[in-house]
Coordinates of C-alpha atoms in Angstrom, one line a residue:
Chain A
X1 CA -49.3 32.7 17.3
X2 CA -47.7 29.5 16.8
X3 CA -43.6 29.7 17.0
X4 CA -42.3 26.7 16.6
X5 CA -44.6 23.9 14.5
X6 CA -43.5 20.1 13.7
X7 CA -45.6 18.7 11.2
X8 CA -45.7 15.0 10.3
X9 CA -42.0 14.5 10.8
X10 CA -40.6 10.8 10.6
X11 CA -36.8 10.6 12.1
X12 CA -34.5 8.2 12.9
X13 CA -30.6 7.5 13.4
X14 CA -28.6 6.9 10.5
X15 CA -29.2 3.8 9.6
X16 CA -31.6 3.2 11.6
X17 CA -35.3 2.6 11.7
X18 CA -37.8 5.7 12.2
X19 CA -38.0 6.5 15.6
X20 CA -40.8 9.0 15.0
X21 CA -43.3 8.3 12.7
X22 CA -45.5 11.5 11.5
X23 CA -44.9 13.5 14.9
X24 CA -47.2 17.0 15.1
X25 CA -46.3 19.0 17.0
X26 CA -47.4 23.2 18.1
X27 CA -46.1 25.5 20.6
X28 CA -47.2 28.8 20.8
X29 CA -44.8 32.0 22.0
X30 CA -44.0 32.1 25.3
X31 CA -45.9 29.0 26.1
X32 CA -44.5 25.3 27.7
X33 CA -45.1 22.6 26.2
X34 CA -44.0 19.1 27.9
X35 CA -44.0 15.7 26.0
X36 CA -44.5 12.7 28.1
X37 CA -44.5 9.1 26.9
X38 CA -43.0 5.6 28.2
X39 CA -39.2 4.5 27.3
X40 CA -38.7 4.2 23.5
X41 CA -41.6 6.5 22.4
X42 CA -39.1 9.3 20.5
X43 CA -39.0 11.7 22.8
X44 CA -35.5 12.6 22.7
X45 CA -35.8 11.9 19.3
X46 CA -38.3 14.5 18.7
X47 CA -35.8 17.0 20.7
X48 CA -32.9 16.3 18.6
X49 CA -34.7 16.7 15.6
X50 CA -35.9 20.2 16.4
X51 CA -32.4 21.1 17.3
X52 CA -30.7 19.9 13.7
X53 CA -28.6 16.7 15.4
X54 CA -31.3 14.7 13.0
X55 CA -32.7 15.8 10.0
X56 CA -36.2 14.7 9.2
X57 CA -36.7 11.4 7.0
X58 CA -40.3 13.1 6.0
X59 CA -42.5 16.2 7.0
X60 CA -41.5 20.1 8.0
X61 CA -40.3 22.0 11.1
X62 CA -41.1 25.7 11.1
X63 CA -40.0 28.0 13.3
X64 CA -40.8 31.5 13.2
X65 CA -42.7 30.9 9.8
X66 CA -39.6 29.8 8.3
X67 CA -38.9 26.0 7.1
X68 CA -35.8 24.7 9.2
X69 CA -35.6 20.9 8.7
X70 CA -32.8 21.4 6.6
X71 CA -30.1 23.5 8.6
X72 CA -27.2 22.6 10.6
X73 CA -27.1 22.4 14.6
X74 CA -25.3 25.7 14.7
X75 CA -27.7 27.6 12.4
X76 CA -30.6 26.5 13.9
X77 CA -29.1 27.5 17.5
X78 CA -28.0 30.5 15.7
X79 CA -32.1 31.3 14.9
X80 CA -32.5 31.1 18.8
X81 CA -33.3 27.2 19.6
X82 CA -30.8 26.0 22.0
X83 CA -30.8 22.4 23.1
X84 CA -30.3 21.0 27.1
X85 CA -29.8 17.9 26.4
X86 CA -30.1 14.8 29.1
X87 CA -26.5 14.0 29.8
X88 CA -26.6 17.8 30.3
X89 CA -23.1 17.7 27.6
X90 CA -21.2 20.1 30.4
X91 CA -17.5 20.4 30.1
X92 CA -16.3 18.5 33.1
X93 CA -12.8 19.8 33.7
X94 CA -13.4 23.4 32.5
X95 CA -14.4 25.7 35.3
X96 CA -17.9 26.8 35.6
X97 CA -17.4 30.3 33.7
X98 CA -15.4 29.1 31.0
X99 CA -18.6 26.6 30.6
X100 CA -20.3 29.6 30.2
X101 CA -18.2 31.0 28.0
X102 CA -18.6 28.4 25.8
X103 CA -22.0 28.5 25.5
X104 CA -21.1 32.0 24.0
X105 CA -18.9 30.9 22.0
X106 CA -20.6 31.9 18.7
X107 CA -20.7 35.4 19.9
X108 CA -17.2 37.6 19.3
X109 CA -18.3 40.4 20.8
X110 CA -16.7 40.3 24.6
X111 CA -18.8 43.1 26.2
X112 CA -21.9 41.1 25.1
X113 CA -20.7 37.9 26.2
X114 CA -20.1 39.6 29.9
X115 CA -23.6 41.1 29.8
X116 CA -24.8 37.8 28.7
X117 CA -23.0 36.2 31.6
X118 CA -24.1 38.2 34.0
X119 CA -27.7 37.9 33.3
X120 CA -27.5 34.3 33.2
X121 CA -25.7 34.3 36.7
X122 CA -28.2 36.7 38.4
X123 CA -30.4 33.7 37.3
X124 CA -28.8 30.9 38.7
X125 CA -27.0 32.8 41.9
X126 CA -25.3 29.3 42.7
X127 CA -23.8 29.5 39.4
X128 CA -22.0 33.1 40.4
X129 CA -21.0 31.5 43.7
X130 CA -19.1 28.6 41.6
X131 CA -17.9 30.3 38.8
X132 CA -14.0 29.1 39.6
X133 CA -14.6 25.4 40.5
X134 CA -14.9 22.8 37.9
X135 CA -18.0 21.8 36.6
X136 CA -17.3 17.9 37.3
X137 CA -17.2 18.9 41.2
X138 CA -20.7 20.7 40.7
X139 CA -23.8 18.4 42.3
X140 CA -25.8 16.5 39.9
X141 CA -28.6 19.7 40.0
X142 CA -26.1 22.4 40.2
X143 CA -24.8 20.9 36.6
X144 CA -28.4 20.9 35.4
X145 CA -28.5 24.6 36.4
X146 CA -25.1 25.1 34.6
X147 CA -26.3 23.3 31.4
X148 CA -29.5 25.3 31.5
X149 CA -27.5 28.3 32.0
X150 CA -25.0 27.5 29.1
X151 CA -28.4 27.0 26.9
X152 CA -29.6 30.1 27.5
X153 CA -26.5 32.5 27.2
X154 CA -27.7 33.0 23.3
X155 CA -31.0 34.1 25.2
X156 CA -33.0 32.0 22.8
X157 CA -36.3 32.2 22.1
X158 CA -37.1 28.4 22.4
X159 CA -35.1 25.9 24.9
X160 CA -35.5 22.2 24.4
X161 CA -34.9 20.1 27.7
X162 CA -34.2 16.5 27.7
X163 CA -35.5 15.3 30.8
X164 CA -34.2 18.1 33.6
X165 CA -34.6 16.0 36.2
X166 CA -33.0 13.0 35.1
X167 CA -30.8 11.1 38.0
X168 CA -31.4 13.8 40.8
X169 CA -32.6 13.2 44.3
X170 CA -36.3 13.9 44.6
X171 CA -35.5 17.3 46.7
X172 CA -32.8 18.0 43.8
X173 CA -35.3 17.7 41.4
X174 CA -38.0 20.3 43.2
X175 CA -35.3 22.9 42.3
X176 CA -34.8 22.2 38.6
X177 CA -38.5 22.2 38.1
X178 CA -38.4 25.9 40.0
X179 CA -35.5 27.1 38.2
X180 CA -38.0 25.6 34.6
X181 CA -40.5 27.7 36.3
X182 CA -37.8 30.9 36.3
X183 CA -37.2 30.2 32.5
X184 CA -41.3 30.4 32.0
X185 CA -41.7 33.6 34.1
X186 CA -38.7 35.1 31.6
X187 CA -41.0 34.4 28.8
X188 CA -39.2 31.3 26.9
X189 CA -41.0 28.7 24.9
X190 CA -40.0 25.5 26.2
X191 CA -40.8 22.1 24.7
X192 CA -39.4 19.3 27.6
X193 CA -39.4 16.1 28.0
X194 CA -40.3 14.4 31.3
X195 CA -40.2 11.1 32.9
X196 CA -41.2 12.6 35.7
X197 CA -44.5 13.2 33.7
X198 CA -46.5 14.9 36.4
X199 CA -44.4 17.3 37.6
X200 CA -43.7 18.4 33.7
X201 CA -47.4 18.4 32.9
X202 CA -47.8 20.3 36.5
X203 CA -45.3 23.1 35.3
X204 CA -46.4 23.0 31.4
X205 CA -49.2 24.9 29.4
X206 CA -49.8 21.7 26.9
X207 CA -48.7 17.8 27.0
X208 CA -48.2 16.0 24.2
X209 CA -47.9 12.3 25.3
X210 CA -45.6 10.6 22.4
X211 CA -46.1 7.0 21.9
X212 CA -43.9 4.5 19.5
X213 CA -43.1 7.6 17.6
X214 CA -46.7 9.1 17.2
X215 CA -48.2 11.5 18.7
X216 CA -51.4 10.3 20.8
X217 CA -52.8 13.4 22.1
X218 CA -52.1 17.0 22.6
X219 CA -53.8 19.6 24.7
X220 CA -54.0 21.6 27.7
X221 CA -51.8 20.4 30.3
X222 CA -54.4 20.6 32.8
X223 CA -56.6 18.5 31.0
X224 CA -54.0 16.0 30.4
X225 CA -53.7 16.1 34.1
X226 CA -57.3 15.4 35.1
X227 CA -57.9 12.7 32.6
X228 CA -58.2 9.4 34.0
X229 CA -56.7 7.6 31.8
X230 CA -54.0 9.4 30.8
X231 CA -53.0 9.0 35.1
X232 CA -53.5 5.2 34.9
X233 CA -51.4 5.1 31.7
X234 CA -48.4 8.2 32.1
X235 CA -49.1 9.4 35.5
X236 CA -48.4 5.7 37.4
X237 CA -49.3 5.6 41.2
X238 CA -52.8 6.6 41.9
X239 CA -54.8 3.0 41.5
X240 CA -58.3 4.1 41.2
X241 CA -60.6 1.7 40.2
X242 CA -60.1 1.8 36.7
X243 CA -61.4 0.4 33.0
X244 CA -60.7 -3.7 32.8
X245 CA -57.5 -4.2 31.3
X246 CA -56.0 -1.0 31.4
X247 CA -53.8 -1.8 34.6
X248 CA -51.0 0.4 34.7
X249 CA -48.3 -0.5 32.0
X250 CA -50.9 -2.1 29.5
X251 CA -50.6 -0.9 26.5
X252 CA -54.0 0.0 25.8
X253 CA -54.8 3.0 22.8
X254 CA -55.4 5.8 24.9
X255 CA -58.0 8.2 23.7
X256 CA -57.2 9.9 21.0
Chain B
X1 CA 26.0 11.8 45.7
X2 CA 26.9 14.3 43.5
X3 CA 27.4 11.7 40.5
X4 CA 23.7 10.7 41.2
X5 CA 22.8 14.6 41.6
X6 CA 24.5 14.8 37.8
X7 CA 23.0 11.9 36.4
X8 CA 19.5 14.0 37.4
X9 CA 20.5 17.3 36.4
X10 CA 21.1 15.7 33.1
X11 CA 17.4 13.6 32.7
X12 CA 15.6 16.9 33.9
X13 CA 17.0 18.8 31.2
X14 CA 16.0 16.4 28.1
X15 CA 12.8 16.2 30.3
X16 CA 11.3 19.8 28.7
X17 CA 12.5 18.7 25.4
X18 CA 10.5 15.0 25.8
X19 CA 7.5 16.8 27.0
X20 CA 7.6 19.4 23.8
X21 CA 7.9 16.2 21.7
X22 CA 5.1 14.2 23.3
X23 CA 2.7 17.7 23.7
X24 CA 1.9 17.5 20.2
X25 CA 0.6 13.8 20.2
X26 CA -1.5 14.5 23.1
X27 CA -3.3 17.5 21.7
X28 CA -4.1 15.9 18.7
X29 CA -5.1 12.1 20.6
X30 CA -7.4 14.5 22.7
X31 CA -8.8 16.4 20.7
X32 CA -9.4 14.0 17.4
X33 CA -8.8 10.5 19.3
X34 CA -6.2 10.1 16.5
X35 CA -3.0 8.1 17.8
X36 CA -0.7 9.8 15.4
X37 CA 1.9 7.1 14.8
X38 CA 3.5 9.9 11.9
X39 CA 4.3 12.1 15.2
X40 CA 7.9 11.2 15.7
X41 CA 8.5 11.1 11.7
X42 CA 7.5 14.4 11.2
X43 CA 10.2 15.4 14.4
X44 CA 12.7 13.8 12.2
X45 CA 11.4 15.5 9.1
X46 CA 11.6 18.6 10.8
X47 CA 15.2 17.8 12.2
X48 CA 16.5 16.9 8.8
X49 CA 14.7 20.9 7.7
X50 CA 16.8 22.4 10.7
X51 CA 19.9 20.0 9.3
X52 CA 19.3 21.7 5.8
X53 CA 18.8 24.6 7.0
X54 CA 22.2 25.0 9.1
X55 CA 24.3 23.2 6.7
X56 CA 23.5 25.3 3.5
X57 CA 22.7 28.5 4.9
X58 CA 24.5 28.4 8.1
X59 CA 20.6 29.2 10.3
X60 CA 21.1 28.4 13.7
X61 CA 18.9 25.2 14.1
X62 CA 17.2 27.0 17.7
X63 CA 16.2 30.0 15.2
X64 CA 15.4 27.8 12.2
X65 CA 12.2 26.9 14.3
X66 CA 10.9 29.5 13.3
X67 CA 11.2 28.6 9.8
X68 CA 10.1 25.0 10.7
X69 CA 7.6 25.0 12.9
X70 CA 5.3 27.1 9.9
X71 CA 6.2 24.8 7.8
X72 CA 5.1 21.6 9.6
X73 CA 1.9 23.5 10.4
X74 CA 0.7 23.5 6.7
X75 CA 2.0 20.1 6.7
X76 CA 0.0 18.8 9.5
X77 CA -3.2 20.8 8.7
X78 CA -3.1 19.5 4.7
X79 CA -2.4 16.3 6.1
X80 CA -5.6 16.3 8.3
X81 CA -7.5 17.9 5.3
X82 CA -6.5 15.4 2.6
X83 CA -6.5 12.1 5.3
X84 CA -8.3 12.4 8.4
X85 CA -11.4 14.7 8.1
X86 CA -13.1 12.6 6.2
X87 CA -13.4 9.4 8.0
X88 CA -13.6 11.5 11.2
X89 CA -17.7 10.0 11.1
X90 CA -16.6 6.6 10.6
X91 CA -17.1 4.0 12.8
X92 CA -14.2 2.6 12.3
X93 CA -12.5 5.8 13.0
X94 CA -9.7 4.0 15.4
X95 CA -8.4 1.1 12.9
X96 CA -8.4 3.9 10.3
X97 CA -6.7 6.3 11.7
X98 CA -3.9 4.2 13.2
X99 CA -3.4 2.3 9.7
X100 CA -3.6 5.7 7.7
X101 CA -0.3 7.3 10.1
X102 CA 1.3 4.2 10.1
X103 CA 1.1 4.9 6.7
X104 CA 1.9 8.3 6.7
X105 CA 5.2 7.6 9.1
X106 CA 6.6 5.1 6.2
X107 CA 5.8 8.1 3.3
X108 CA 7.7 10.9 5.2
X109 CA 10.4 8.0 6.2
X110 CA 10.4 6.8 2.2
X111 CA 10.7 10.4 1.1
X112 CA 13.5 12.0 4.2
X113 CA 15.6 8.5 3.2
X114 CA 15.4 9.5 -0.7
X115 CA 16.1 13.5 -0.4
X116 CA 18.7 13.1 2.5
X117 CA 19.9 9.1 2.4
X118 CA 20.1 7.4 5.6
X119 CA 23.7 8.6 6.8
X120 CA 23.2 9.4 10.7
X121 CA 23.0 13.0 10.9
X122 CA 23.6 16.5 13.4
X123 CA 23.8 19.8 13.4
X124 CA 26.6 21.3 15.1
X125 CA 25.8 24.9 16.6
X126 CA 29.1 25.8 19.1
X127 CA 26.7 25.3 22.1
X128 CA 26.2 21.4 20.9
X129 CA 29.3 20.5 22.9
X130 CA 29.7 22.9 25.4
X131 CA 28.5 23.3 29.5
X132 CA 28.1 25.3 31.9
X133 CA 29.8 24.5 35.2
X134 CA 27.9 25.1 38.3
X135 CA 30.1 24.0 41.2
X136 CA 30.6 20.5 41.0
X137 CA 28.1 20.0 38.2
X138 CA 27.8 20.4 34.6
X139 CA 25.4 21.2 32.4
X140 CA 25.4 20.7 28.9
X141 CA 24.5 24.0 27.2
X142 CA 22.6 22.2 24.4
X143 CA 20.4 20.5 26.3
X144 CA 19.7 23.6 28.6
X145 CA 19.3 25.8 25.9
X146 CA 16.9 23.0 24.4
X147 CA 15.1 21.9 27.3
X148 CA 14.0 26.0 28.2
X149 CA 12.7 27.1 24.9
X150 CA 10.7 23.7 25.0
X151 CA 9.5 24.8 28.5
X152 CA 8.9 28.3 26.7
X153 CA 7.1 27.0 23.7
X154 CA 4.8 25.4 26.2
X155 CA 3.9 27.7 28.7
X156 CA 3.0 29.8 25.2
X157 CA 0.7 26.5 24.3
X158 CA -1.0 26.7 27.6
X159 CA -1.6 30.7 27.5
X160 CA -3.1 30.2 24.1
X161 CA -5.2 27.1 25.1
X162 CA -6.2 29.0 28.9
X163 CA -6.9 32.6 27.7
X164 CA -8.1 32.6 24.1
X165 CA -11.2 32.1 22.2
X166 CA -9.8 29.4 20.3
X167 CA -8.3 27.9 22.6
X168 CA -11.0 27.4 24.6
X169 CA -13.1 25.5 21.7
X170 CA -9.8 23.5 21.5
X171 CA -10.1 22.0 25.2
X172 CA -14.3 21.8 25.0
X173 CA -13.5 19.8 22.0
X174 CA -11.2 17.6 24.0
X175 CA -13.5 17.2 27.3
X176 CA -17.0 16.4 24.9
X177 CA -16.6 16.3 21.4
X178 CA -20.4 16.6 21.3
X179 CA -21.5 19.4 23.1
X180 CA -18.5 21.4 21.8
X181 CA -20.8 21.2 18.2
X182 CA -23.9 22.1 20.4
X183 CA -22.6 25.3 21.6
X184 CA -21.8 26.1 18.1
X185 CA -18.1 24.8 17.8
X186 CA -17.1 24.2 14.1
X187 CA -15.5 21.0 14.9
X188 CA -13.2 20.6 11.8
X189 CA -11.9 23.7 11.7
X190 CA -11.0 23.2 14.9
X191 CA -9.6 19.6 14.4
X192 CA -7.5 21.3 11.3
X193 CA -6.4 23.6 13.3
X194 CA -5.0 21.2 16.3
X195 CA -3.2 18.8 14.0
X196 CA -1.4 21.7 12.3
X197 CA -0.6 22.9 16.1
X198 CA 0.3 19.5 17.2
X199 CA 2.4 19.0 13.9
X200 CA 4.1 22.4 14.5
X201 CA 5.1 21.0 18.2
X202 CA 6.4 18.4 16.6
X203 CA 8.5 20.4 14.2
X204 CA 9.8 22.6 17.1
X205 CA 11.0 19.8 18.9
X206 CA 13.0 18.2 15.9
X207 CA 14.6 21.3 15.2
X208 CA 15.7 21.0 18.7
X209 CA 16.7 17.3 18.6
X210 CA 19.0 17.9 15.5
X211 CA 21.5 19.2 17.6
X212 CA 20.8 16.7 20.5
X213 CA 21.0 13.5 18.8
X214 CA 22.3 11.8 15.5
X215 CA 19.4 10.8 13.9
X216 CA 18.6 8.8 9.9
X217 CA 15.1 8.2 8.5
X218 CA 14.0 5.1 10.3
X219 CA 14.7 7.1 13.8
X220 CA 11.4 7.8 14.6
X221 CA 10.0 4.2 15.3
X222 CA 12.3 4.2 18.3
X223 CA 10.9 8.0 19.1
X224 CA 7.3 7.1 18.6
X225 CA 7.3 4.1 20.6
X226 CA 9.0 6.2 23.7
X227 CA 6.6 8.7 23.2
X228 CA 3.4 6.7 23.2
X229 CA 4.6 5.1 26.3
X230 CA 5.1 8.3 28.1
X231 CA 1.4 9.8 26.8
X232 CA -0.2 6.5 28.0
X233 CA 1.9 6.9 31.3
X234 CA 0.6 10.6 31.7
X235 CA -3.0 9.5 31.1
X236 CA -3.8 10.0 27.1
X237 CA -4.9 13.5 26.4
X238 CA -3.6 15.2 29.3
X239 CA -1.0 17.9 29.0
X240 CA -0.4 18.0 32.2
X241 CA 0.3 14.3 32.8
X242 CA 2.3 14.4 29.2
X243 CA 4.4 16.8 31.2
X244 CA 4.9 15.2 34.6
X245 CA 5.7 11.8 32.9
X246 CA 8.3 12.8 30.3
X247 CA 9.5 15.0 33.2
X248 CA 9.8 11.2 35.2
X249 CA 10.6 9.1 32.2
X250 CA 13.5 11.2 31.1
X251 CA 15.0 11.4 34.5
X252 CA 14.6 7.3 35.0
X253 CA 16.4 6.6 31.8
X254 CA 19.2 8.3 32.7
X255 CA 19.4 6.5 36.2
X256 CA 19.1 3.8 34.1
X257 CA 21.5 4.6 31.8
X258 CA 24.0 5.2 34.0
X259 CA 23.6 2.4 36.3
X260 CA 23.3 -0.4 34.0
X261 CA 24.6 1.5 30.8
X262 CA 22.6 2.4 27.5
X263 CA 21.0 -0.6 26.2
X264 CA 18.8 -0.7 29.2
X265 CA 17.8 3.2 29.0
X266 CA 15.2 2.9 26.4
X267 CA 13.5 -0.4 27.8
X268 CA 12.9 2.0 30.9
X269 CA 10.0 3.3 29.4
X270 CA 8.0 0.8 28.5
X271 CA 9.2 -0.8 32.5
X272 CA 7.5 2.2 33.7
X273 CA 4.2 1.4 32.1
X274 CA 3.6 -1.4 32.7
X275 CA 4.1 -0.6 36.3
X276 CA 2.2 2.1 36.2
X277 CA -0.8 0.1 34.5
X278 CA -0.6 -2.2 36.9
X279 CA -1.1 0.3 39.5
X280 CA -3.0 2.8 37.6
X281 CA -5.1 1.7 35.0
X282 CA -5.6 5.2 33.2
X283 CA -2.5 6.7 33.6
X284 CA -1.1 8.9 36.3
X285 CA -3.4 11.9 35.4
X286 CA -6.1 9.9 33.1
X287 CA -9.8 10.2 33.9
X288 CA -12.7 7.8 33.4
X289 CA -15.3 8.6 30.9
X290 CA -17.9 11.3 32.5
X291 CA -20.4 13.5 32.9

């Protein structure tokens, strides 16, 4: 059944020119879905979108059946969409916990909040361990952990991560694609977005690749995987002998 | 020795009552990125309602803060309301804001100069010109009295802003304005809310400079202008460094004043800065932008 559907949305900063231009967009329960693209393509965009920080120009979000487009950030999170977003938005002098806290902050109930807490810390054990320091003195992946954590102290149904692995050393980013993996075997939808395009695709159920604001192609991860192309075009590194022209970094029309 | 030792004792204990003073304008630059030039005119509003308050109905002015300090609350909260929350968006948020409480500091000194003229003013409690002698020391029971409630009214500050709910959303607010509304903050509630606290501070601390130090109408450009040299010193939007600097500042003025007498003690401030710029670029407890 399909949870959370983007249909046709066009999106932009105030101001500003659409930066997505009739996105579509399905993810089913439970399922990952990562969005891959070069610089510029919307992905963020999309993300933001979703979460209510941007409200569509044109075209629907649904979520659970129900139009959202229209809500504010903390109603949407309220329906159980929480947003990591890719400067991870911790709260550098506050300790670890009281991060935590915050990410409960819409819930009054103190009993619940513990529970919450102590879910979220069995985990991320490293976050237990560090609950007193500040997060500024956490590593760059430990902070990932601890905005993942905050996002899912609502235990939402959907998280949206902004590039996880942004700025982490390549061991660093092994472990936040495990601890994505930890989020999947809990049973949340995830929609990410990856630079890091194969590893996303390699821990997704569907790729959409995103490309100056439109969506290119969507299907089974796998088969985004194995398709030539797609490697010469989003996958970089392997230089097979490919199509003329299509070199790496061309900006040839994938199939669509 | 012990003149030197005096000249101390008697910064420290103005020191609290600085810090009190300045706490406001760094809860409300942190959390809102407002430089609230109005800060020091609302402290001499509030010292002309403790004035009132003593000389028609005889109210101690340390117990009229509690009279005050609501007051200045709504003040400051309206105030935010009607003037601030809505170019809060606008990206010219920092001319705005520093043009709009300019503004606001010549309305409350237009309307303090029309309802109470601009005769220098004090109240007079019995403890104004008394001291306590501690061996070969004194210590003026007004500023004592002053500079612990101030210390009091702080610590409470902290508590709230450590331990509660609220005061939590207050500090995520300051540290990332941003992903305080991701988690769900209502950011101008909260802003509302820190401006009336700020404002209240404020309020608290005029009530405790009435019986400190003569004061007219146009005081408070010489208040505001110590004040936002002692915030930058402490590193803007750091209550901690607010504290440590007027804690510094206070005691350095009166070194000052003593050695080369009182037309030198208020240039020590702005001395102080610029050293410490020079040295320290964001303040003794500042940060860079992060994370």
């Amino acid at each position: 059944m399909t949870l959370l559907e983007v249909d046709q949305v066009s999106a932009g900063y105030p101001g500003g020119p659409n930066i997505l231009d009739g996105v579509s967009l399905a993810v089913e329960r439970g399922q990952t879905c990562c969005v891959i693209g070069p610089n510029g393509a919307g992905k963020s965009t999309l993300l933001k979108t979703i979460c209510g920080l941007l409200r569509p120009r044109t075209g629907a979000i649904v979520f659970r059946g129900e139009p959202i487009s229209q809500l504010r950030p903390d109603q949407i999170l309220g329906l159980g969409i929480s947003f990591v977003p890719q400067d991870r938005s911790l709260f550098p002098d506050m300790t670890v916990l009281d991060n935590l806290k915050m990410g409960g902050y819409t819930l009054r109930d103190r009993k619940k909040l513990a529970e919450r807490i102590a879910a979220v810390c069995a985990m991320f054990p490293v976050l237990e361990e560090r609950r007193a320091q500040r997060a500024r003195t956490l590593s760059g992946g430990q902070q990932q952990m601890l905005a993942m954590a905050r996002a899912l102290l609502l235990d939402p149904e959907v998280i949206l991560l902004d590039e996880p692995s942004i700025g982490l050393a390549p061991q660093i980013v092994q472990q936040v694609f495990e601890a994505v993996a930890r989020l999947r075997a809990a049973g949340k939808t995830i929609v990410m977005v990856e630079q890091n395009a194969r590893k996303g695709l390699e821990c997704a159920d569907r790729g959409c690749v995103l490309d100056l604001g439109k969506t290119r192609l969507e299907g089974p991860a796998a088969s985004l995987l194995a398709d030539p192309q797609i490697e010469q075009l989003y996958l970089g590194k392997r230089r097979g002998p490919g199509p003329a022209g299509s070199a790496p970094g061309a900006r040839a029309e994938p199939p669509a | 020795m012990i003149d030197q030792l005096q000249v101390v004792i008697l910064g420290a204990t103005l020191g609290g009552v600085y810090a009190l003073m300045a706490a406001g304008l760094t809860l409300i630059f942190g959390v809102m990125r407002i430089v609230n030039i109005a800060h020091a005119a609302f402290i001499v509003l509030a010292a002309y309602l403790s004035f009132w308050a003593f000389t028609l109905y005889h109210i101690d002015p340390i117990a009229s803060i509690a009279i005050v300090m609501p007051i200045l609350f709504g003040l400051g909260a309206a105030a935010y309301r009607l003037l601030f929350a809505r170019i809060a968006d606008s990206r010219r948020h920092s001319e705005m804001t520093v043009l709009l409480t300019f503004a606001l500091a010549l309305v409350i000194e237009g309307v303090t100069g029309f309802l109470f003229t601009g005769v220098f003013r004090t109240t007079t409690p019995d403890y104004a010109s008394d001291s306590f002698e501690l061996g070969p020391f004194y210590v003026p029971k007004g500023q004592l009295y002053a500079t612990a409630l101030s210390l009091v009214l702080l610590g409470a500050l902290l508590g709230f802003l450590r331990l509660t709910r609220t005061g939590r959303a207050i500090r995520a607010t300051m540290q990332n304005r941003a992903a305080a509304q991701l988690v769900g903050v209502n950011v101008r509630r909260i802003s509302t809310l820190t401006f009336g606290i700020g404002t209240a501070l404020a309020g608290a601390s005029g009530a405790l400079l009435s019986f400190l130090f003569p004061f007219f109408p146009a005081k408070h450009w010489q208040w505001i202008a110590s004040l936002l040299a002692l915030i930058v010193l402490g590193g803007m939007g750091s209550l901690l460094g607010t504290f440590v600097g007027a804690m510094l500042l206070s005691i350095a003025s009166a070194v000052v004043n003593d050695r080369y007498g009182p037309t030198w003690s208020p240039a020590t401030f702005f001395l102080a800065l610029f050293v410490i710029l020079l040295v320290r670029p964001h303040g003794l407890f500042g940060k860079k932008a992060e994370l």
